[in-house]
Coordinates of C-alpha atoms in Angstrom, one line a residue:
M163 CA 221.6 -134.9 -142.6
V164 CA 223.4 -135.4 -145.9
L165 CA 221.7 -135.1 -149.3
A166 CA 223.1 -137.0 -152.3
G167 CA 222.0 -137.8 -155.8
A168 CA 220.5 -141.2 -156.6
S169 CA 223.2 -141.7 -159.2
D170 CA 225.9 -141.7 -156.5
R171 CA 224.1 -144.4 -154.4
A172 CA 226.7 -147.1 -155.4
E173 CA 229.7 -145.0 -154.4
L174 CA 228.3 -143.7 -151.1
A175 CA 226.2 -146.6 -149.7
A176 CA 229.4 -148.6 -148.8
G177 CA 231.3 -145.6 -147.4
P178 CA 231.4 -143.8 -144.0
L179 CA 228.4 -141.6 -144.9
A180 CA 226.0 -144.5 -145.5
H181 CA 224.0 -144.0 -142.3
L182 CA 223.8 -140.2 -142.8
V183 CA 222.9 -139.9 -146.5
T184 CA 219.4 -139.4 -147.9
F185 CA 219.2 -139.8 -151.6
T186 CA 217.2 -137.5 -153.8
D187 CA 214.7 -140.2 -154.8
E188 CA 214.0 -140.7 -151.1
L189 CA 213.5 -137.1 -150.2
F190 CA 209.8 -136.8 -151.1
R191 CA 206.9 -139.3 -150.6
S192 CA 204.6 -140.4 -153.4
D193 CA 202.0 -137.8 -152.4
G194 CA 204.5 -134.9 -152.8
T195 CA 205.1 -134.3 -149.1
M196 CA 208.7 -134.2 -147.6
R197 CA 210.0 -137.0 -145.4
D198 CA 211.1 -136.3 -141.9
V199 CA 214.6 -135.2 -142.9
Y200 CA 216.6 -132.0 -142.6
P201 CA 219.6 -131.9 -145.1
V202 CA 222.5 -129.9 -143.6
L203 CA 224.7 -130.3 -146.7
A204 CA 224.8 -132.1 -150.0
V205 CA 227.6 -134.2 -151.5
V206 CA 228.3 -134.8 -155.2
A207 CA 230.4 -137.7 -156.5
S208 CA 229.4 -137.4 -160.2
P209 CA 228.0 -134.9 -162.7
A210 CA 224.7 -136.8 -162.8
G211 CA 224.5 -136.6 -159.0
A212 CA 225.2 -132.8 -159.2
A213 CA 222.2 -132.4 -161.6
E214 CA 219.9 -134.3 -159.3
I215 CA 221.1 -132.1 -156.3
E216 CA 220.2 -128.9 -158.2
V217 CA 216.6 -130.3 -158.9
A218 CA 216.2 -131.2 -155.2
S219 CA 217.5 -127.8 -154.0
A220 CA 215.0 -126.1 -156.3
A221 CA 212.2 -128.2 -154.8
L222 CA 213.3 -127.3 -151.2
A223 CA 213.4 -123.6 -152.1
K224 CA 209.7 -123.7 -152.8
M225 CA 209.0 -124.7 -149.2
A226 CA 210.6 -121.4 -147.9
T227 CA 211.4 -123.0 -144.6
I228 CA 214.5 -125.2 -145.4
P229 CA 217.5 -123.3 -146.8
A230 CA 219.3 -124.8 -149.8
P231 CA 222.2 -127.0 -148.4
P232 CA 225.8 -126.2 -149.4
V233 CA 227.3 -128.6 -151.9
I234 CA 230.6 -130.4 -151.3
R235 CA 232.2 -132.3 -154.3
I236 CA 233.9 -135.6 -153.3
D237 CA 234.5 -137.1 -156.8
R238 CA 238.3 -137.0 -156.5
D239 CA 238.8 -138.5 -153.0
V240 CA 235.5 -140.2 -152.0
D241 CA 236.8 -142.0 -148.9
G242 CA 239.0 -139.2 -147.5
V243 CA 236.5 -136.4 -147.9
A244 CA 233.6 -138.6 -146.8
S245 CA 235.4 -139.5 -143.6
L246 CA 236.0 -135.8 -142.9
V247 CA 232.3 -134.9 -143.5
R248 CA 231.2 -137.7 -141.2
T249 CA 233.5 -136.5 -138.4
V250 CA 232.1 -132.9 -138.7
L251 CA 228.5 -134.0 -138.8
E252 CA 228.8 -136.4 -135.8
S253 CA 230.4 -133.6 -133.6
G254 CA 228.5 -130.5 -132.3
L255 CA 227.0 -129.6 -135.8
G256 CA 225.3 -133.0 -135.8
R257 CA 223.7 -132.4 -132.4
I258 CA 222.5 -128.9 -133.5
S259 CA 221.1 -130.4 -136.7
S260 CA 219.3 -133.0 -134.6
Y261 CA 217.8 -130.3 -132.3
A262 CA 216.6 -128.3 -135.4
Q263 CA 215.0 -131.4 -136.8
T264 CA 213.3 -132.1 -133.4
M265 CA 212.1 -128.5 -133.2
A266 CA 210.7 -128.6 -136.7
S267 CA 208.7 -131.8 -135.8
E268 CA 207.4 -130.1 -132.7
L269 CA 206.3 -127.0 -134.6
V270 CA 204.4 -129.3 -137.1
M271 CA 202.6 -131.0 -134.2
L272 CA 201.8 -127.6 -132.6
R273 CA 200.3 -126.4 -135.8
R274 CA 198.2 -129.4 -136.2
E275 CA 197.0 -129.1 -132.6
R276 CA 196.1 -125.4 -133.2
E277 CA 194.1 -126.2 -136.2
T278 CA 192.3 -128.9 -134.3
L279 CA 191.5 -126.4 -131.5
F280 CA 190.2 -123.8 -134.0
E281 CA 188.0 -126.4 -135.7
N282 CA 186.6 -127.4 -132.3
F283 CA 186.0 -123.7 -131.5
R284 CA 184.1 -123.2 -134.8
V285 CA 181.9 -126.3 -134.0
L286 CA 181.1 -124.9 -130.5
E287 CA 180.4 -121.4 -131.9
D288 CA 178.0 -122.9 -134.6
A289 CA 176.3 -124.9 -131.9
F290 CA 175.8 -121.8 -129.7
R291 CA 174.3 -119.8 -132.5
A292 CA 172.1 -122.6 -133.5
R293 CA 170.8 -122.8 -130.0
N294 CA 170.5 -119.2 -129.1
W295 CA 170.1 -117.4 -132.4
E296 CA 167.8 -119.8 -134.2
A297 CA 165.4 -116.8 -134.6
A298 CA 165.7 -113.9 -132.2
S299 CA 166.7 -114.0 -128.5
E300 CA 164.9 -111.7 -126.0
I301 CA 167.6 -109.8 -124.1
F302 CA 165.4 -107.3 -122.1
A303 CA 161.7 -106.8 -121.4
H304 CA 159.4 -104.3 -119.7
D305 CA 156.3 -106.4 -118.9
V306 CA 152.8 -104.9 -119.5
F307 CA 151.1 -103.3 -116.5
V308 CA 147.7 -102.1 -117.6
D309 CA 146.1 -99.7 -115.3
P310 CA 142.4 -99.0 -115.9
K311 CA 143.0 -95.4 -115.4
D312 CA 145.7 -95.2 -118.2
E313 CA 144.4 -92.8 -120.8
G314 CA 145.7 -90.0 -123.0
V315 CA 148.8 -91.8 -124.3
G316 CA 147.3 -91.9 -127.8
R317 CA 146.6 -88.2 -127.6
L318 CA 150.3 -87.6 -126.7
M319 CA 151.3 -89.5 -129.8
R320 CA 149.0 -87.4 -132.0
E321 CA 149.9 -84.1 -130.5
G322 CA 153.7 -84.7 -130.2
W323 CA 155.6 -87.9 -129.5
V324 CA 156.3 -90.4 -126.8
E325 CA 160.0 -91.3 -126.3
Q326 CA 161.7 -94.3 -124.6
L327 CA 165.4 -95.0 -124.1
F328 CA 166.6 -98.6 -124.4
P329 CA 168.2 -99.8 -121.1
V330 CA 170.7 -102.0 -123.0
S331 CA 173.6 -101.4 -125.3
S332 CA 172.8 -101.0 -129.0
F333 CA 175.4 -103.6 -129.9
G334 CA 173.7 -106.6 -131.5
V335 CA 170.1 -105.3 -131.3
S336 CA 168.2 -106.7 -134.3
G337 CA 164.6 -105.6 -133.4
F338 CA 162.2 -104.7 -130.7
A339 CA 158.5 -105.3 -129.8
L340 CA 155.9 -102.9 -128.6
H341 CA 152.6 -103.8 -127.0
F342 CA 149.4 -101.9 -128.0
R343 CA 146.3 -102.0 -125.7
H344 CA 143.7 -102.1 -128.5
Q345 CA 143.4 -101.9 -132.3
A346 CA 142.3 -98.5 -133.7
A347 CA 139.0 -98.4 -135.7
G348 CA 139.8 -95.3 -137.8
S349 CA 142.5 -94.6 -140.4
G350 CA 145.9 -93.2 -139.8
E351 CA 149.5 -94.2 -139.3
V352 CA 151.8 -94.8 -136.4
I353 CA 155.3 -93.5 -137.0
V354 CA 158.1 -95.2 -135.1
T355 CA 161.7 -94.0 -135.3
L356 CA 164.9 -95.4 -133.8
D357 CA 168.1 -93.4 -133.4
Y358 CA 171.2 -93.0 -131.3
L359 CA 171.0 -90.7 -128.3
E360 CA 174.6 -89.6 -128.4
N361 CA 174.5 -87.8 -131.7
G362 CA 171.0 -88.1 -133.0
E363 CA 172.0 -90.4 -135.9
G364 CA 169.0 -92.3 -137.2
V365 CA 168.8 -96.0 -137.6
A366 CA 165.4 -96.7 -139.1
E367 CA 161.8 -95.5 -139.4
W368 CA 158.5 -97.4 -139.5
V369 CA 155.3 -95.9 -140.9
V370 CA 152.6 -98.4 -140.0
P371 CA 148.9 -98.1 -140.8
F372 CA 146.5 -98.6 -137.9
S373 CA 145.1 -101.7 -139.5
A374 CA 148.6 -103.4 -139.5
L375 CA 149.0 -103.2 -135.7
A376 CA 147.7 -106.0 -133.6
A377 CA 146.2 -105.5 -130.1
D378 CA 149.2 -107.4 -128.7
W379 CA 153.0 -107.5 -129.2
N380 CA 154.2 -106.1 -132.5
Y381 CA 157.7 -106.9 -133.6
F382 CA 159.7 -104.1 -135.4
S383 CA 162.5 -105.8 -137.3
L384 CA 165.8 -104.4 -138.5
P385 CA 167.4 -105.6 -141.7
K386 CA 170.8 -105.4 -140.0
A387 CA 171.7 -105.7 -136.4
C388 CA 173.2 -102.6 -134.7
D389 CA 177.0 -102.8 -134.7
G390 CA 180.0 -100.5 -134.0
S391 CA 180.6 -99.1 -130.6
P392 CA 177.8 -99.6 -128.0
R393 CA 175.5 -96.6 -127.8
T394 CA 172.1 -95.7 -126.4
L395 CA 169.1 -96.4 -128.6
R396 CA 166.2 -93.9 -128.4
L397 CA 162.7 -94.9 -129.6
R398 CA 160.2 -92.3 -130.6
I399 CA 156.5 -93.0 -131.4
S400 CA 154.0 -90.5 -132.9
A401 CA 150.8 -90.9 -134.9
N402 CA 148.4 -89.1 -137.1
G403 CA 144.7 -90.0 -137.0
A404 CA 141.6 -89.4 -134.9
E405 CA 142.1 -92.1 -132.3
P406 CA 145.5 -93.8 -132.6
P407 CA 146.2 -97.1 -130.8
A408 CA 147.8 -96.4 -127.5
P409 CA 151.0 -98.3 -126.5
S410 CA 150.9 -100.1 -123.2
L411 CA 152.9 -99.0 -120.2
G412 CA 155.0 -101.2 -118.0
H413 CA 155.5 -101.4 -114.2
P414 CA 156.8 -98.3 -112.4
I415 CA 160.6 -98.1 -112.2
A416 CA 163.0 -96.2 -110.1
S417 CA 165.1 -94.6 -112.8
R418 CA 163.5 -91.5 -114.4
R419 CA 166.0 -91.7 -117.2
Y420 CA 164.6 -94.9 -118.6
A421 CA 160.9 -94.0 -118.0
A422 CA 158.9 -92.9 -121.0
R423 CA 158.5 -89.2 -121.6
A424 CA 156.5 -87.0 -124.0
R425 CA 156.6 -83.6 -125.6
S426 CA 154.1 -82.4 -122.9
P427 CA 154.0 -83.7 -119.3
H428 CA 151.5 -86.5 -118.6
G429 CA 150.8 -88.1 -115.2
D430 CA 150.7 -91.7 -116.4
L431 CA 154.2 -91.5 -117.8
D432 CA 155.7 -90.6 -114.4
H433 CA 158.3 -93.3 -113.6
R434 CA 156.7 -95.7 -116.0
P435 CA 158.3 -97.1 -119.2
L436 CA 156.7 -98.3 -122.4
A437 CA 156.0 -102.0 -122.4
L438 CA 158.7 -103.3 -124.8
K439 CA 160.9 -106.3 -125.6
I440 CA 164.4 -106.0 -127.1
Y441 CA 165.9 -108.7 -129.2
S442 CA 169.2 -109.8 -130.7
G443 CA 169.8 -112.5 -133.2
V444 CA 169.2 -113.0 -136.9
P445 CA 168.0 -109.6 -138.4
G446 CA 164.7 -109.6 -140.1
V447 CA 163.5 -112.8 -138.5
R448 CA 160.3 -112.6 -136.4
P449 CA 160.4 -114.2 -132.9
T450 CA 158.2 -117.2 -132.9
A451 CA 156.2 -116.1 -129.9
L452 CA 155.0 -112.8 -131.5
P453 CA 152.0 -112.5 -133.9
N454 CA 153.4 -110.2 -136.6
S455 CA 156.5 -108.5 -137.9
I456 CA 156.9 -105.0 -139.3
A457 CA 159.8 -104.1 -141.6
P458 CA 161.2 -100.6 -141.7
S459 CA 159.7 -98.1 -144.2
A460 CA 163.1 -96.3 -144.5
L461 CA 166.7 -96.8 -143.2
I462 CA 168.2 -93.6 -142.0
G463 CA 171.9 -94.6 -141.3
G464 CA 174.2 -91.6 -141.0
R465 CA 171.4 -89.0 -140.6
R466 CA 169.7 -87.2 -137.8
I467 CA 165.9 -87.0 -137.6
E468 CA 164.0 -83.9 -136.6
D469 CA 160.2 -83.9 -136.2
Y470 CA 158.8 -80.4 -136.4
R471 CA 155.4 -78.7 -136.6
L472 CA 154.3 -75.6 -138.5
P473 CA 154.4 -72.5 -136.2
L474 CA 151.0 -70.9 -135.4
D475 CA 152.2 -67.5 -136.4
A476 CA 152.9 -68.9 -139.9
L477 CA 149.5 -70.6 -140.1
R478 CA 147.8 -67.3 -139.1
A479 CA 149.5 -65.6 -142.0
V480 CA 148.0 -67.9 -144.6
A481 CA 147.5 -66.0 -147.9
D482 CA 144.8 -66.6 -150.5
V483 CA 146.5 -67.5 -153.8
S484 CA 143.5 -69.1 -155.5
V485 CA 143.3 -69.4 -159.3
S486 CA 139.6 -69.4 -160.3
P487 CA 137.3 -67.4 -162.7
I488 CA 134.8 -67.2 -159.9
V489 CA 134.9 -64.4 -157.3
P490 CA 133.0 -65.7 -154.3
D491 CA 131.1 -63.5 -151.8
F492 CA 132.6 -65.3 -148.8
Q493 CA 136.1 -66.0 -147.5
T494 CA 137.4 -69.3 -149.0
I495 CA 140.8 -69.3 -147.2
R496 CA 141.2 -68.6 -143.5
F497 CA 142.8 -69.8 -140.3
L498 CA 140.7 -71.3 -137.5
E499 CA 142.2 -69.8 -134.3
H500 CA 141.1 -72.3 -131.7
E501 CA 141.6 -75.4 -133.8
D502 CA 145.0 -74.6 -135.3
A503 CA 143.6 -75.5 -138.7
I504 CA 143.3 -73.9 -142.2
V505 CA 140.0 -73.8 -144.1
C506 CA 140.2 -74.1 -147.9
H507 CA 136.8 -74.1 -149.4
P508 CA 136.7 -75.3 -153.1
L509 CA 135.0 -73.4 -155.9
P510 CA 132.9 -74.9 -158.8
A511 CA 135.8 -74.0 -161.2
G512 CA 139.5 -73.5 -160.7
I513 CA 141.6 -74.2 -157.6
S514 CA 141.2 -72.7 -154.2
A515 CA 144.7 -72.3 -152.6
G516 CA 146.2 -71.0 -149.4
A517 CA 149.9 -70.4 -149.1
V518 CA 152.0 -70.6 -145.9
A519 CA 155.3 -68.9 -146.7
N520 CA 158.8 -70.2 -145.9
V521 CA 157.8 -73.0 -143.5
V522 CA 159.3 -76.1 -145.2
A523 CA 162.9 -76.2 -144.0
P524 CA 165.8 -77.7 -146.1
G525 CA 166.2 -81.4 -145.6
T526 CA 162.5 -82.2 -145.2
V527 CA 161.7 -85.7 -146.5
R528 CA 158.1 -86.2 -145.2
F529 CA 155.0 -84.2 -144.8
S530 CA 151.7 -85.3 -143.2
A531 CA 148.4 -83.6 -142.4
R532 CA 144.8 -84.5 -141.8
A533 CA 141.8 -83.2 -143.7
V534 CA 138.0 -83.4 -143.3
I535 CA 134.9 -81.7 -144.7
D536 CA 133.8 -80.0 -141.6
H537 CA 130.0 -79.9 -142.2
A538 CA 127.5 -82.7 -141.9
E539 CA 126.0 -81.9 -145.4
G540 CA 129.3 -80.9 -147.0
K541 CA 129.9 -82.1 -150.6
P542 CA 133.1 -84.2 -151.2
A543 CA 136.1 -82.4 -152.5
F544 CA 139.7 -83.0 -153.5
V545 CA 142.7 -81.8 -151.4
G546 CA 146.3 -81.5 -152.4
F547 CA 149.6 -79.9 -151.3
L548 CA 152.2 -78.1 -153.3
L549 CA 155.8 -77.3 -152.2
A550 CA 157.1 -74.4 -154.2
P551 CA 160.4 -72.4 -153.9
S552 CA 160.3 -69.2 -151.8
A553 CA 160.9 -67.0 -154.9
A554 CA 158.3 -68.7 -157.0
N555 CA 155.1 -66.9 -158.3
L556 CA 152.6 -69.1 -156.6
R557 CA 149.6 -68.2 -158.7
S558 CA 151.6 -69.0 -161.8
E559 CA 152.6 -72.3 -160.3
I560 CA 149.0 -73.2 -159.5
A561 CA 147.9 -72.1 -163.0
V562 CA 150.4 -74.5 -164.6
L563 CA 149.1 -77.2 -162.3
E564 CA 145.5 -76.6 -163.3
R565 CA 146.3 -76.5 -167.0
E566 CA 148.7 -79.4 -167.2
G567 CA 147.8 -81.5 -164.2
A568 CA 151.4 -81.6 -163.0
A569 CA 153.7 -79.1 -161.2
R570 CA 156.9 -77.6 -162.6
R571 CA 160.2 -79.4 -162.0
S572 CA 161.1 -76.9 -159.3
A573 CA 158.0 -77.7 -157.2
Y574 CA 156.5 -80.8 -155.7
F575 CA 152.8 -81.8 -156.0
S576 CA 151.3 -84.4 -153.8
G577 CA 148.4 -85.4 -156.1
W578 CA 144.7 -85.1 -155.3
R579 CA 143.1 -87.0 -152.4
D580 CA 139.4 -87.5 -151.8
V581 CA 137.8 -86.0 -148.7
S582 CA 134.3 -86.6 -147.4
A583 CA 132.1 -85.1 -144.7
G584 CA 132.7 -86.4 -141.2
E585 CA 135.5 -88.8 -142.2
P586 CA 139.0 -87.4 -141.5
V587 CA 141.7 -88.7 -143.7
S588 CA 145.4 -88.8 -143.0
I589 CA 147.7 -87.7 -145.7
N590 CA 151.3 -88.9 -145.5
I591 CA 153.7 -87.8 -148.2
M592 CA 157.2 -89.1 -148.7
L593 CA 159.4 -86.9 -150.9
D594 CA 161.6 -88.5 -153.5
S595 CA 164.6 -86.5 -152.2
P596 CA 165.1 -84.1 -149.3
T597 CA 164.3 -80.4 -150.1
Q598 CA 167.4 -78.4 -150.8
R599 CA 166.1 -75.0 -149.8
M600 CA 163.4 -73.2 -147.8
M601 CA 160.0 -73.7 -149.6
N602 CA 156.4 -72.5 -149.4
L603 CA 153.6 -74.8 -148.5
V604 CA 150.4 -74.4 -150.5
I605 CA 147.1 -76.1 -149.5
L606 CA 145.0 -76.8 -152.6
S607 CA 141.3 -77.8 -153.0
R608 CA 139.0 -78.2 -156.0
A609 CA 135.5 -79.5 -156.5
K610 CA 134.9 -83.2 -157.0
G611 CA 131.3 -83.0 -158.4
D612 CA 128.9 -80.5 -159.7
S613 CA 128.3 -78.9 -156.2
V614 CA 130.5 -77.5 -153.5
D615 CA 127.7 -76.7 -151.1
F616 CA 129.0 -76.6 -147.5
S617 CA 132.4 -78.1 -148.6
W618 CA 134.3 -76.5 -145.7
L619 CA 137.5 -78.4 -146.1
K620 CA 139.5 -78.2 -142.9
V621 CA 143.2 -79.1 -142.9
F622 CA 145.1 -79.6 -139.6
D623 CA 147.8 -81.5 -137.7
F624 CA 150.6 -80.3 -140.1
R625 CA 153.7 -82.2 -139.4
L626 CA 157.1 -82.4 -141.2
V627 CA 160.2 -84.6 -140.8
R628 CA 163.7 -83.5 -141.9
H629 CA 167.0 -85.4 -142.0
F630 CA 170.5 -84.1 -141.4
D631 CA 173.8 -85.7 -142.3
V632 CA 175.7 -86.7 -139.2
E633 CA 179.5 -87.0 -139.0
A634 CA 180.9 -90.2 -137.6
R635 CA 182.0 -90.0 -134.0
G636 CA 184.7 -92.0 -132.2
E637 CA 184.5 -94.4 -129.3
A638 CA 185.4 -91.7 -126.8
A639 CA 182.6 -89.5 -128.0
H640 CA 180.1 -92.4 -127.6
A641 CA 181.4 -93.1 -124.1
Q642 CA 180.6 -89.5 -123.1

C-alpha cells in the first residue's frame, strides 16, 4: 500500500513499514506490466528517493486508472513518522485499500472473461456463416406447377407486364430465381425489375436476351443484399419479341395479394403465383443447384421506375418530316390503325422520317421498339430513332444527321439498325443520361441497297422507361 524509492530501501526495510512498502524497482514487471499492488501513499526518506517517486508517479498517471499517491516526507524522523503511517494504514483506511485492490483484481478477471466470451461468439458466428452462407441459402420457394392449359403468359409480358410480390421481408435478400417453361427461338429481351412496394424505389434491373435464359431455373443476382428497414419487394417482368419465353406458374394459393397479376386480367393468373425462389447469403454468388446466374444490367437505388407506352392518339398524329430530294407518289409515313404501328417506307435517297410530338417524358432512360419489313419480297432497309427537343426544327435536325452522320448535341440518335423481310428485330436503347425535358420521337428509315421495292418498314411495340428520384422514408412509413 506504500510506495517508496529504491534508494530508501536500507532505511525502510528494517522499520515498521517493511511489510507495507513496495519499492519503485518492484512496481513493474520485466514486460512493462504492473504488479498486483495499489499504492495509497508514497514515503520519501531522501532526495534520491523523491526523484524515483516522481518517475513512478508519472508512469502511474499514464494508466489513467490509479491516481498519483500523496507523498509524505519522513527524512527527519524516520521511526516516529513511519509508526504513525503504519497505524493509519492498518486501521479502516487499510481495509478500504484492500477492498479497492480486490475490486480491481475482480474487474480485470471480468474483462478477461468478457473478451473470452466475445471471441467464442465470433467463432460461433463464423461457423454459422460458413455453414449457412457458403453460397446462397434458399429462404422461400413457390414450386413449379405446370398446367398443360397454361398459355398466354408470354403475351402478357409482351403487351404489358407480369407482377409478383415477394412474401418475405426484403432484409437480407441477395437474389431470386425464376423458372421458364421453354427457351425462346426468336430474338428479343426479357426485362426484369425489382423495386420496393412502399415507395416505388427501384433496386435493380435486368435486361436479358432470350438466348441467355435457360428452360429451367434462372438466378438473378444482386451485387449487394437488401438492407435497411424490412420492406416488400415487387418483381415485374416484361418482354419485347415475337414469342418471349413464358415464366412458369406455381400452385394455387389462398392469398390474392401474393398471386401474380398483369396489366390486363388473365385466367391463369387467378390465385397463382410465379414459380420463384428467394435467396439470402453472399451477394453475387450463384446457388450451386441452379444452372446459370444473371447479373443486373443497371442498379436503380434511390429512384422509382415507371414503364409507359406511347398513347394511340399520339401515334395517330404522326407527321411526315422526311428529308429527301425524291417526291414519291405514295404515302411513306402513316399509322396502321388495327396494329398500333407506324409505317416508314425508305426512299432511294435521303431519309424518310415520321415524328410523334411530345411523347418522351422527362426522366426517360430507355426506349425499345420492334421493327420488320412487312412484305415477303421487301428489300432490306435501315431503321433509326431520334429524340429531339420539342422546340427543335425536326427537318433541320434530320438534315444535319444525313449530312454529318451524327445528331446535334441537343438530340439523341440511336444509330442505324438492319431490318429484313419477315424477321422482326427488337431494338433496345439505353440513354447515357435521363432526358431533362419533354422530347419528340422521330422514326427514321433509309435504303440499305440500290432498291427499296416493297420495303414497308413497320415499327411497333413502342415502350419507354423513366426513373424518378425518391426521397428516403423512415421506419414508420415503411411499416404502413
